[in-house]
Coordinates of C-alpha atoms (C1' of nucleotides) in Angstrom, one line a residue:
Chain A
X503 CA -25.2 -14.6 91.7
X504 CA -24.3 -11.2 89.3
X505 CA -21.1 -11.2 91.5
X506 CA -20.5 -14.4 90.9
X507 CA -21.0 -14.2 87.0
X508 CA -18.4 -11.1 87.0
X509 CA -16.0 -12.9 89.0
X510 CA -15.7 -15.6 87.0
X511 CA -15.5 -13.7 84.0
X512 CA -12.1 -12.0 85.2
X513 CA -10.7 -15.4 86.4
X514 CA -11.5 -16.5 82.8
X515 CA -13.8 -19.3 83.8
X516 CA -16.4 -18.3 81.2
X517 CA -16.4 -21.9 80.3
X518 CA -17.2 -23.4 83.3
X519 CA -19.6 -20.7 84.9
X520 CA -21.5 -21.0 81.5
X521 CA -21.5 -24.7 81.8
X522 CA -22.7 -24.7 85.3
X523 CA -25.3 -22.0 84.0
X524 CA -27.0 -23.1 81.5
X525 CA -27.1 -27.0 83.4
X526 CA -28.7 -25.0 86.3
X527 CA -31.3 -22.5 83.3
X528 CA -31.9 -25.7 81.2
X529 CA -33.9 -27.3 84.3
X530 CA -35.9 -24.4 85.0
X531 CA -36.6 -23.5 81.2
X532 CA -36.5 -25.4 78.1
X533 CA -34.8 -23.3 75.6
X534 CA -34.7 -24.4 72.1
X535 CA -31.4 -24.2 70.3
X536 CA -31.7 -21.8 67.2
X537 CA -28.6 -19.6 67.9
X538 CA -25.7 -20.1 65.7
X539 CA -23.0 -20.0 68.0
X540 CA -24.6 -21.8 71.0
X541 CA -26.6 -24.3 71.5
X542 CA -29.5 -21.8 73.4
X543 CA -31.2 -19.5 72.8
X544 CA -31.2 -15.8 73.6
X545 CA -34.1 -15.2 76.6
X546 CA -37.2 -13.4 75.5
X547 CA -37.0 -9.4 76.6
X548 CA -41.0 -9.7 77.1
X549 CA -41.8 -7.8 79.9
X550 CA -45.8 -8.2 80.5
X551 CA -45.3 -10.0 83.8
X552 CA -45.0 -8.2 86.6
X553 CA -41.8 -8.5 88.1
X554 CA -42.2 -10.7 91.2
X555 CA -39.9 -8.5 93.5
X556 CA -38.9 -4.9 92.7
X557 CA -35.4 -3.2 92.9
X558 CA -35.4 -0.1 93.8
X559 CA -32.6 2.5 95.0
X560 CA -28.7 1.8 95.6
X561 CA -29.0 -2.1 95.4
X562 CA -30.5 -1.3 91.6
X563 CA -27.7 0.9 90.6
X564 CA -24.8 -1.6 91.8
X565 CA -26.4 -4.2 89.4
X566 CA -26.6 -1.7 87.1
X567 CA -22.6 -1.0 86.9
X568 CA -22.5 -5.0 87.8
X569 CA -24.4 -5.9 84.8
X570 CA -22.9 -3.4 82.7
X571 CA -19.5 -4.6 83.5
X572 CA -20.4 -7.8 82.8
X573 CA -21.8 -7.7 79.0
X574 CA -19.3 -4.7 78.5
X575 CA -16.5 -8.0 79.0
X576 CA -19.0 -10.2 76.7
X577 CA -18.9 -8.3 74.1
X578 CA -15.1 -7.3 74.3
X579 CA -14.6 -11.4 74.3
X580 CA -17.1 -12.4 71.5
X581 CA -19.1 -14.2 74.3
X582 CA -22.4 -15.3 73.6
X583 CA -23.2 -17.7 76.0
X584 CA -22.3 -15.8 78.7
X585 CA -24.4 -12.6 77.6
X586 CA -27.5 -15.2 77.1
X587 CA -27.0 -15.7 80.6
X588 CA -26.5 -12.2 82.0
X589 CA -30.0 -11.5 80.3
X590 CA -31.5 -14.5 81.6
X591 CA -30.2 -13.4 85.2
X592 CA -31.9 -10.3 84.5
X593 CA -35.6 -11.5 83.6
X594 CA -35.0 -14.4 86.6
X595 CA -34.6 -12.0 88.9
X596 CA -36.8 -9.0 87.3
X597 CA -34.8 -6.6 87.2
X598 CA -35.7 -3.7 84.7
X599 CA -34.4 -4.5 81.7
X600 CA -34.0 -1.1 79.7
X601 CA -32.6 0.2 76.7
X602 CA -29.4 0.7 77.0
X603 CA -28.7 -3.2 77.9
X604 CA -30.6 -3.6 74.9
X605 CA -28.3 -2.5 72.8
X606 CA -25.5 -4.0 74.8
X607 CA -27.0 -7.3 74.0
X608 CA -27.8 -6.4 70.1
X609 CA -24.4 -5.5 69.3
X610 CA -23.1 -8.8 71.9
X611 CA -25.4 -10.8 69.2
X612 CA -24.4 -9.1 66.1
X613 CA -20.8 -9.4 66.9
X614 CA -21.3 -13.3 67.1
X615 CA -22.9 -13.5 64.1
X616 CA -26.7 -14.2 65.9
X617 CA -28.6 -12.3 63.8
X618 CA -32.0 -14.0 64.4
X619 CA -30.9 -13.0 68.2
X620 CA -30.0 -9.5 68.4
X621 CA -33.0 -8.8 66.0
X622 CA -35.8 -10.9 68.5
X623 CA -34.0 -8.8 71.2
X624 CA -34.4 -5.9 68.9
X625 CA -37.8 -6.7 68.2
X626 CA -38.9 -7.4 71.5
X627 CA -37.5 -4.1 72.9
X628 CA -40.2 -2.1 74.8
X629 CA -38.3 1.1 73.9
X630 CA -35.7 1.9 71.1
X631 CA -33.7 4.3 71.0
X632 CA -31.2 6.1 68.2
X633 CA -28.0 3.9 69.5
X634 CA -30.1 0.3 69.3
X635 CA -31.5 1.1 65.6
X636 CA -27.8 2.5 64.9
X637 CA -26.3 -0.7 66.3
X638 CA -28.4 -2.8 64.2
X639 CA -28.3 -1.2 61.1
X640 CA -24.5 -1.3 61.9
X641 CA -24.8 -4.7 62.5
X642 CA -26.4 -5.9 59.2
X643 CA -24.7 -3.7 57.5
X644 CA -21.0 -6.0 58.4
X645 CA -23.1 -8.6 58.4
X646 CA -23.6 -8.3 54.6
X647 CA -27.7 -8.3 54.8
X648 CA -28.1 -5.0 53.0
X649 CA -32.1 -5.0 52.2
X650 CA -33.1 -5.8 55.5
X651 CA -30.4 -2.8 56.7
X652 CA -31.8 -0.2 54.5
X653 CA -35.5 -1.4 55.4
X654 CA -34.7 -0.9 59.0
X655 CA -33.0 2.9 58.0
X656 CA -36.9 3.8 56.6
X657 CA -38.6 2.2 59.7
X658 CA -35.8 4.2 61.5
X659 CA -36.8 7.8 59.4
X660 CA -41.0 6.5 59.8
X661 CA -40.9 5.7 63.5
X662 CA -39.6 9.5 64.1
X663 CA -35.8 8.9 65.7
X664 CA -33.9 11.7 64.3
X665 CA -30.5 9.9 63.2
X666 CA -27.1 11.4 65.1
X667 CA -23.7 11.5 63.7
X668 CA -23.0 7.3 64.0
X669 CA -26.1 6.7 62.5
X670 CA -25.3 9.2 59.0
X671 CA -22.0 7.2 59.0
X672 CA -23.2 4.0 59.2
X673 CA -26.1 4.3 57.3
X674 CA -23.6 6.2 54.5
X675 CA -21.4 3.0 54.6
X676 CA -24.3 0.5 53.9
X677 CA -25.7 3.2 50.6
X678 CA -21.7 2.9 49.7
X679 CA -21.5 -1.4 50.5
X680 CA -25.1 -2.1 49.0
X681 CA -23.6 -0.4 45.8
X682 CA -27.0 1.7 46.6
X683 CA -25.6 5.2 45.6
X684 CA -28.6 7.3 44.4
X685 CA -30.1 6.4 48.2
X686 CA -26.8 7.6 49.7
X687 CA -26.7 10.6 47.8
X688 CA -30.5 11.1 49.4
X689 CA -29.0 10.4 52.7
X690 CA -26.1 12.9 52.0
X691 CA -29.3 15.4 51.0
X692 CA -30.6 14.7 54.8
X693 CA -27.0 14.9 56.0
X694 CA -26.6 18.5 54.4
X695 CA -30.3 19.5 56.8
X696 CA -28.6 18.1 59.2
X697 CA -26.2 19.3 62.3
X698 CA -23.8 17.0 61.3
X699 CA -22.6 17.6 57.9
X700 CA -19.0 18.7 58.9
X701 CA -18.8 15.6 61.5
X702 CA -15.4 14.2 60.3
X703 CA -16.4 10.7 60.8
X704 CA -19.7 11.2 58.8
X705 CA -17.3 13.4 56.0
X706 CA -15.5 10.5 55.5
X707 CA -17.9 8.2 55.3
X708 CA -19.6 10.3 52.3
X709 CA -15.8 10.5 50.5
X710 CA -15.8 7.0 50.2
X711 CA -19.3 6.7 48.7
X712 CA -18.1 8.7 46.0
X713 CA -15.3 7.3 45.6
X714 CA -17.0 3.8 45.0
X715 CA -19.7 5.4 43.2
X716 CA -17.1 6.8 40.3
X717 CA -17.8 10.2 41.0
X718 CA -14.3 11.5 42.1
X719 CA -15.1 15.5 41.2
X720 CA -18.5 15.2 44.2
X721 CA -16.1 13.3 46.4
X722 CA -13.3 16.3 45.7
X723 CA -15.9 18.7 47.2
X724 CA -17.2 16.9 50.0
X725 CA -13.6 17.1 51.1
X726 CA -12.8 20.5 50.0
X727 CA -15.7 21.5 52.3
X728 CA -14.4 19.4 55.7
X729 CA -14.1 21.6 58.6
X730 CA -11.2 19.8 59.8
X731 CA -8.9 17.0 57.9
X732 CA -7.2 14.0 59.3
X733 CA -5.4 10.9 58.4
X734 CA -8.7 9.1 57.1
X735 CA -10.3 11.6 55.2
X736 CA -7.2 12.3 53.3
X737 CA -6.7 8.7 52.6
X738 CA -10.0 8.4 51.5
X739 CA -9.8 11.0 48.9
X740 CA -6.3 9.6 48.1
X741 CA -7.5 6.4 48.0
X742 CA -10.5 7.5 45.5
X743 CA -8.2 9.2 43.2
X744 CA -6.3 5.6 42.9
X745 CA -9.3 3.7 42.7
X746 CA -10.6 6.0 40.0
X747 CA -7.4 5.4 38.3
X748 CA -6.1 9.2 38.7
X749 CA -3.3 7.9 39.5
X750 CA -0.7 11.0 39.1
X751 CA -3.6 13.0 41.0
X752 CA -3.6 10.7 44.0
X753 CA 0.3 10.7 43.9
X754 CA -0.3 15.0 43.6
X755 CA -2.4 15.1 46.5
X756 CA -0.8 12.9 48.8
X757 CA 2.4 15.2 48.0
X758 CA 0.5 18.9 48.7
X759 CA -1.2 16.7 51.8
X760 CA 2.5 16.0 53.0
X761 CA 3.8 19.5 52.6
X762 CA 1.2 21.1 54.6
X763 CA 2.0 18.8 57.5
X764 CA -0.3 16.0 57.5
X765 CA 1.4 13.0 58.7
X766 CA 0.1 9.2 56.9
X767 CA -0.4 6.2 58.6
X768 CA -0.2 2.6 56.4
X769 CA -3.3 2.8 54.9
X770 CA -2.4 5.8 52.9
X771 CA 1.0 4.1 52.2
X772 CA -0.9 1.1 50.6
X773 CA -3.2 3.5 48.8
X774 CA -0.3 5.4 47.2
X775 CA 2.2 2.8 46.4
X776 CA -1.3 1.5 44.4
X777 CA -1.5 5.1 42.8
X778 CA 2.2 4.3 41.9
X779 CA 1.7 1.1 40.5
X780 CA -0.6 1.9 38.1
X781 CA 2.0 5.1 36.8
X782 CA 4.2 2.4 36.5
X783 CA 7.1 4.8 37.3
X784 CA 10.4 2.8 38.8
X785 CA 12.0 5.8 40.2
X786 CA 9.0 6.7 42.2
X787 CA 8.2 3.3 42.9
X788 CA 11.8 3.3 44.8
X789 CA 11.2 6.8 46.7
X790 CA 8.3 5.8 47.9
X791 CA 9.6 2.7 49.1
X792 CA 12.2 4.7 51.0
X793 CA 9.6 7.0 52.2
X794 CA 7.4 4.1 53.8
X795 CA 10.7 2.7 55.1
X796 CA 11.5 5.7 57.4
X797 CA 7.7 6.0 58.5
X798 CA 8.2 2.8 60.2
X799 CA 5.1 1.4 58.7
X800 CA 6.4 -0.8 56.2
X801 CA 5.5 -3.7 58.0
X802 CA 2.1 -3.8 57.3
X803 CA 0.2 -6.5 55.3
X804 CA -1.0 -4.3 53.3
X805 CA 1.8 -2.0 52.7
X806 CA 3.9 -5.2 51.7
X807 CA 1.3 -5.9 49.1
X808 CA 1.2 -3.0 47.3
X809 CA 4.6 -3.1 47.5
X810 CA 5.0 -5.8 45.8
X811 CA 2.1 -5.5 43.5
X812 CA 4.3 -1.9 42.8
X813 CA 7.6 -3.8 41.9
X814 CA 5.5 -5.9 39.8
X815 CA 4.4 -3.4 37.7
X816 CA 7.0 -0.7 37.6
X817 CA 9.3 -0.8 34.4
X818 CA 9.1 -4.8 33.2
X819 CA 8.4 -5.9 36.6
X820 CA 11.5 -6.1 39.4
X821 CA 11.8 -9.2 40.1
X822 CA 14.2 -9.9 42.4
X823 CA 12.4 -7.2 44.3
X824 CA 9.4 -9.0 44.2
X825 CA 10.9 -12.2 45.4
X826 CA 12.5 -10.7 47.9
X827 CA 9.9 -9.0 49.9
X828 CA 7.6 -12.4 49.2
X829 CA 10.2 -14.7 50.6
X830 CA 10.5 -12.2 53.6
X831 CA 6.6 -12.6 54.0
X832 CA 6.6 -16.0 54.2
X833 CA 9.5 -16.2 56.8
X834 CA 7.5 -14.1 59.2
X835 CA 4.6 -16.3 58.2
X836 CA 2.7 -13.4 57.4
X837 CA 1.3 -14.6 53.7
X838 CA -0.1 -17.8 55.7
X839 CA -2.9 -15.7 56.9
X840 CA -3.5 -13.4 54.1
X841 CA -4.1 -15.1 50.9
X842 CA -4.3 -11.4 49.6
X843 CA -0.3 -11.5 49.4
X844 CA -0.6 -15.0 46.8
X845 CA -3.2 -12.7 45.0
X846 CA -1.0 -10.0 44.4
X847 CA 2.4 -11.7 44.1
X848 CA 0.6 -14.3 41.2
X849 CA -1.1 -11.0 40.0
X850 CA 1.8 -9.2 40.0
X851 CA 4.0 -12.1 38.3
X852 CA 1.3 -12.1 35.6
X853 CA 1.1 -8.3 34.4
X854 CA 4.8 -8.2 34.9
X855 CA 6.1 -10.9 32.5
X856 CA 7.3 -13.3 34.9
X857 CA 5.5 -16.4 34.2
X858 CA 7.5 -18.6 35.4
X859 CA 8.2 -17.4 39.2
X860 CA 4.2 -16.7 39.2
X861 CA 3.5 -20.6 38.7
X862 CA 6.7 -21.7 40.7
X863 CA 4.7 -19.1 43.7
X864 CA 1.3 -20.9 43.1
X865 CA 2.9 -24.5 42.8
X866 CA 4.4 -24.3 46.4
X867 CA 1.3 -22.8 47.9
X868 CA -0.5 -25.6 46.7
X869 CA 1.7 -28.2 48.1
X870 CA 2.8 -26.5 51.4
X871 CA -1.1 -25.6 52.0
X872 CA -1.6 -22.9 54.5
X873 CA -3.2 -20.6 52.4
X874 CA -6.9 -21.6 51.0
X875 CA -6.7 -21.4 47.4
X876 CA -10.0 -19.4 46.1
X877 CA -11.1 -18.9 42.7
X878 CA -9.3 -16.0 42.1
X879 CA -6.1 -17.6 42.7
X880 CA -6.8 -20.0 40.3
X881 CA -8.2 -16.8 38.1
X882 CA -5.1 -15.3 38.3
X883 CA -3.1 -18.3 37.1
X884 CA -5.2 -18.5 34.2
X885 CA -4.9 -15.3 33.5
X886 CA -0.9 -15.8 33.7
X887 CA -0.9 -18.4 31.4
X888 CA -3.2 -16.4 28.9
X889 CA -1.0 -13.4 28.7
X890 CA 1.9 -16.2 28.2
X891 CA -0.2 -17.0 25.4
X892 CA 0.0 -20.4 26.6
X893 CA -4.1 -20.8 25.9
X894 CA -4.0 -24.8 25.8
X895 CA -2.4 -25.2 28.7
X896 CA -4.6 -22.3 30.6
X897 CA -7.7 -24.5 29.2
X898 CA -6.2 -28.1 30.2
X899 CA -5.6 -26.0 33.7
X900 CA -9.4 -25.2 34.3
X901 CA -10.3 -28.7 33.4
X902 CA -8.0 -29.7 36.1
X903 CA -8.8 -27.1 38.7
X904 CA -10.6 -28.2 41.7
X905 CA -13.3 -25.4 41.9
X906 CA -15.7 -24.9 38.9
X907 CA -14.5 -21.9 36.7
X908 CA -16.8 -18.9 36.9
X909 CA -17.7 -16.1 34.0
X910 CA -15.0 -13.8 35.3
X911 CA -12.3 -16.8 34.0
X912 CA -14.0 -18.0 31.0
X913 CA -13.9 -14.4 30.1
X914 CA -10.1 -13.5 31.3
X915 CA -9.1 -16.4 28.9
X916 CA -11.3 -15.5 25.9
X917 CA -9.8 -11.6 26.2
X918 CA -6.0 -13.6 26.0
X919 CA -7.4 -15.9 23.1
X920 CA -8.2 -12.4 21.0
X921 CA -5.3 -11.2 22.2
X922 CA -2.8 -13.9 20.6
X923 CA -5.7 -14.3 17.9
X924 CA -6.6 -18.2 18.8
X925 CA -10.0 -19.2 17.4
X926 CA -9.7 -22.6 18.5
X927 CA -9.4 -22.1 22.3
X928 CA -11.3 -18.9 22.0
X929 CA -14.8 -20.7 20.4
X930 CA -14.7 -22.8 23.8
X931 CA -14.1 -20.5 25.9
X932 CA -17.1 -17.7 24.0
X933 CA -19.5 -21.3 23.8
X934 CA -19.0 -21.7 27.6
X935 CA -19.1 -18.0 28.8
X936 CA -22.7 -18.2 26.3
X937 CA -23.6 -20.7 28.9
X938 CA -22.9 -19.8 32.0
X939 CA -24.6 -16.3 31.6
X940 CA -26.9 -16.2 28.3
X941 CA -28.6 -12.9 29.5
X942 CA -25.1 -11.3 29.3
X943 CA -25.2 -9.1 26.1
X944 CA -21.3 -8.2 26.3
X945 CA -20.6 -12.3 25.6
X946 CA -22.9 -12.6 22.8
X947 CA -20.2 -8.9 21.4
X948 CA -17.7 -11.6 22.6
X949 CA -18.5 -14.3 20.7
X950 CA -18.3 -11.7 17.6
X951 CA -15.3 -11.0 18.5
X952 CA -14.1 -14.9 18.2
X953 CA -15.9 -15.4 15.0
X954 CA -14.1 -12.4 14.0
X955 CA -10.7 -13.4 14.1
X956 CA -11.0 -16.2 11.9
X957 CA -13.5 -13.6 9.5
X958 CA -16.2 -16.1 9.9
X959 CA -18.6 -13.2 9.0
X960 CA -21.6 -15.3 8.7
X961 CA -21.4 -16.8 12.3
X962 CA -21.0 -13.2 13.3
X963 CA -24.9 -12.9 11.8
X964 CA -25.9 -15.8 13.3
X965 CA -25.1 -14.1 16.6
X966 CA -26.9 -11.3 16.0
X967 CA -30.2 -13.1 15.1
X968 CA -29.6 -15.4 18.1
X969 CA -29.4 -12.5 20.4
X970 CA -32.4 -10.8 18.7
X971 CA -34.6 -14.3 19.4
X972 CA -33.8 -14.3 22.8
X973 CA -34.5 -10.3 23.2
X974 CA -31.0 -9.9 24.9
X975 CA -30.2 -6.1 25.1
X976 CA -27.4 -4.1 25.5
X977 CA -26.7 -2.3 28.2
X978 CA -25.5 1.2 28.0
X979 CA -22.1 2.1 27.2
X980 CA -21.6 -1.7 26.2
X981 CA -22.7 -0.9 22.9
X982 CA -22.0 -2.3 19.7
X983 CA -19.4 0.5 18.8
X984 CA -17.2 -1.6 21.4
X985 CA -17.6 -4.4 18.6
X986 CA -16.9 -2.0 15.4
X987 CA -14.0 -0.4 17.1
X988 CA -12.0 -4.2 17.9
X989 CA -12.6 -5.1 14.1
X990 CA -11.6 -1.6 13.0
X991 CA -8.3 -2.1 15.5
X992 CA -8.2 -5.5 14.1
X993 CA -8.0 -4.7 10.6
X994 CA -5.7 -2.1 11.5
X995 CA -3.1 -4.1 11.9
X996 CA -3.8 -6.6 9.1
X997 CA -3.6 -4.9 5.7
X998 CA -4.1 -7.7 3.7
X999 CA -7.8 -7.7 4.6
X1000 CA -9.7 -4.7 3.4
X1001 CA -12.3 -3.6 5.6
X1002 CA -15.6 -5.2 4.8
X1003 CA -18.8 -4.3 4.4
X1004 CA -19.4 -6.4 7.9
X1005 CA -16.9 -4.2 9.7
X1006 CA -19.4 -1.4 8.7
X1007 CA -22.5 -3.7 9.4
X1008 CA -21.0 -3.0 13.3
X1009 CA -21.7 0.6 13.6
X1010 CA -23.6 1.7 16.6
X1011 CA -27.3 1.6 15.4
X1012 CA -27.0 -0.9 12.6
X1013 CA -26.8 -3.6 15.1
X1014 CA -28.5 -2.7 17.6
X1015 CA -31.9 -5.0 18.8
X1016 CA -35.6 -3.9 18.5
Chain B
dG295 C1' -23.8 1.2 74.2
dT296 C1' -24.0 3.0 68.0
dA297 C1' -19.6 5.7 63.3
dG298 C1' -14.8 6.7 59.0
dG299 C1' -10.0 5.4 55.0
dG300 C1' -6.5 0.0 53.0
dT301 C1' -3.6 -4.2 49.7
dT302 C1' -5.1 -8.4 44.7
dA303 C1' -8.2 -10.4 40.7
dG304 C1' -11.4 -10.8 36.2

DNA sequence: GTAGGGTTAG
């Protein structure tokens, strides 16, 4: 039967052993269907009964390597269905199911998205070891399910398995995707106890929690203390330097990197030409472009991006450059699987003046299809139009939009409505962002900022007594200085207003809530 | 059997 399962698998008649399969379980047990990607469910790993015919010697470690093989190929394939069945086989015919297939199945499950399966396998487990509670925390962790993750790393730490090298890693990356930094710099605390501190993959996985965190000088030493460097690590500190917006340091960096021999793959390319982008720089822009060129990995999704997002912003925005490599994207049908590229190209088309190529972009990705327009797309267009100073249309555009503007929109067209000083547009926009997130205390500064341009100092008041009945409060570093600075830069420009005693009203302190 | 860095947007 295990023969037969493995044989088919190689001929690539998954389909039809599974078929046969689960015609042939169905009769003998009555599964229910709660798994996502199949219409049965994973077999219980409950091993009370005593298995009605033991395996013993040679015969047990052929079905070992059988079996092995077997959910080694489902899990290389993304099949479900056929794992479900190896591990039915198994209980069936009661052979010893152990650890190590448990994990096999957990990450089979977690790969296809079963959560409720790999964790009932997980759960049901009569032994775990540090690779199954690794492979589901790993699991979760790509899964997006953070708390139950970082619950699972504390029953890891209670239950007395001493974490290796993939479990620092992965447990690193969740701190760094759960934006839970003060528990990954605890982790990096047990890392430092640990044997593992100068594991490379583990090293890495720390420079990017730094990097995410902000905290570019902690992420500097972390790297300064690797043992060894390699292509990852130095992107990531590359990379965090960009991120951070240090961008002559990342470009400094990647050039001391490069002279002491370390040779870049396309990630770092895309992280530099980002670095580049924001120095705005043309001549570097072009060298670099060369540079990527001759490393042969300028074909890259990526790479093109930020190559174009680079064009976009160098100088006043190249673009003929910009249309080029675009155009050449959509020959090779790349951008039809990326919607990234639209992202950046609209992006790109806004911060770099040219309007009208961004909306000529958007209007044939609309009409052609291909690429699924998100919210951000339509963000971006918004965002166009706003530095355009075109705030009517931007505002007839949302109404027309398919998806429901969100905060981030509302708000990207209030900032161009102070911007080209539009009270009009701008009191809609504030009224609607007031809405949509009333506990937000940096709309209500907002909304001062609206009343402002037109010097309606009394609504100004009214804001602040609105905010104090509804106990909204500040949160650091959005404080009201951010307010008295935009009217002082306000007035600054406008001489024939003197400043007012409101202006002063603004100070940090004066307006701040109970 | 479990692990690392990437492009855009507000």
């Amino acid at each position: 039967m295990l023969r037969r399962i493995i044989k088919f698998i190689h001929h690539r008649n998954i389909q039809t052993f599974i078929s046969i399969s689960i015609h042939q379980s169905a009769k003998l047990h009555s599964f229910p269907p709660n798994s996502p990607n199949s219409n049965i469910a994973a077999p219980s790993f409950n091993l009370n009964h005593a298995p009605a015919q033991q395996i013993h010697g040679q015969d047990h470690d052929m079905r070992f390597m059988e079996y092995d093989a077997l959910l080694r190929d489902c899990v290389s394939r993304k099949h479900v269905k056929a794992g479900q069945t190896a591990q039915s086989h198994m209980i069936k015919t009661s052979y010893a199911l152990r650890v190590y297939f448990g994990g096999r199945l957990i990450v089979l499950y977690l790969k296809c998205g079963c959560l409720d399966d790999a964790q009932k396998v997980f759960d049901e487990m009569p032994q775990r070891n540090v690779v199954s509670w690794t492979a589901v925390i790993s699991g979760y962790t790509k899964s997006g399910v953070f708390n139950e993750a970082l619950h699972l790393v504390l029953e890891m730490l209670r239950s007395g398995t001493n974490p290796n090298e993939y479990t620092f890693a992965t447990v690193v990356i969740l701190c760094t995707s759960a934006s839970q930094f003060e528990c990954g710099r605890q982790i990096h605390s047990l890392i430092v106890k640990s044997p593992f501190e100068s594991h490379i993959y583990v090293g890495s996985s720390l420079l990017d929690l730094y990097a995410k965190s902000g905290n570019i000088h902690e992420e500097r030493l972390v790297f300064e203390g690797l043992p060894e460097r390699d292509v990852v690590s130095c992107t990531a500190i590359v990379s965090g330097y960009a991120q951070l917006g240090f961008d002559q340091e990342a470009l400094d960096l990647f050039c001391e990197l490069q002279s002491e021999g370390m040779s870049f793959n396309y990630v770092t390319y895309a992280c530099v030409l980002t670095a580049l982008s924001g120095l705005a720089v043309f001549e570097y822009g072009r060298q670099m472009h060369g540079r990527v060129l001759r490393s042969h990995q300028s074909f890259y999704i990526a790479v093109e991006n930020s190559l174009i997002d680079m064009y976009s912003k160098c100088g006043h925005g190249d673009e003929e450059s910009v249309v080029e490599l675009y155009s050449n994207m959509k020959e090779e049908n790349k951008f039809k699987a990326d919607g990234t590229t639209l992202l950046t190209v609209l992006s790109g088309c806004s911060h770099g003046g040219m309007e009208q190529i961004g909306l000529q972009f958007f209007d044939e990705a609309a009409s052609a299809g291909g690429v699924d327009l998100g919210i951000e797309h339509y963000g971006c267009i918004v965002d166009l139009l706003g530095r355009a100073g075109q705030l009517e249309r931007a505002l007839h555009f949302m109404k027309e939009m398919p998806l429901k503007p969100n905060a981030a929109i509302w708000g990207s067209l209030l900032g161009a409505c102070r911007a080209h000083r539009d009270f009009q547009v701008g009191k809609v926009a504030a009224d609607r962002l007031l809405e949509i997130e009333p506990e937000n205390a940096g709309n209500y500064v907002m909304l001062c900022n609206v009343y402002a341009l037109d010097g309606r100092w009394h609504e100004v008041r009214k804001v602040r007594r609105l905010m104090k009945e509804k106990a909204v409060v500040k949160e650091p570093g959005k404080s009201w200085i951010t307010l008295g600075q935009t009217l002082h830069t306000f007035y600054a420009g406008d001489r024939s207003r003197p400043d007012s005693e409101e202006v002063l009203l603004c100070k940090v302190g004066e307006m701040s809530i109970g």
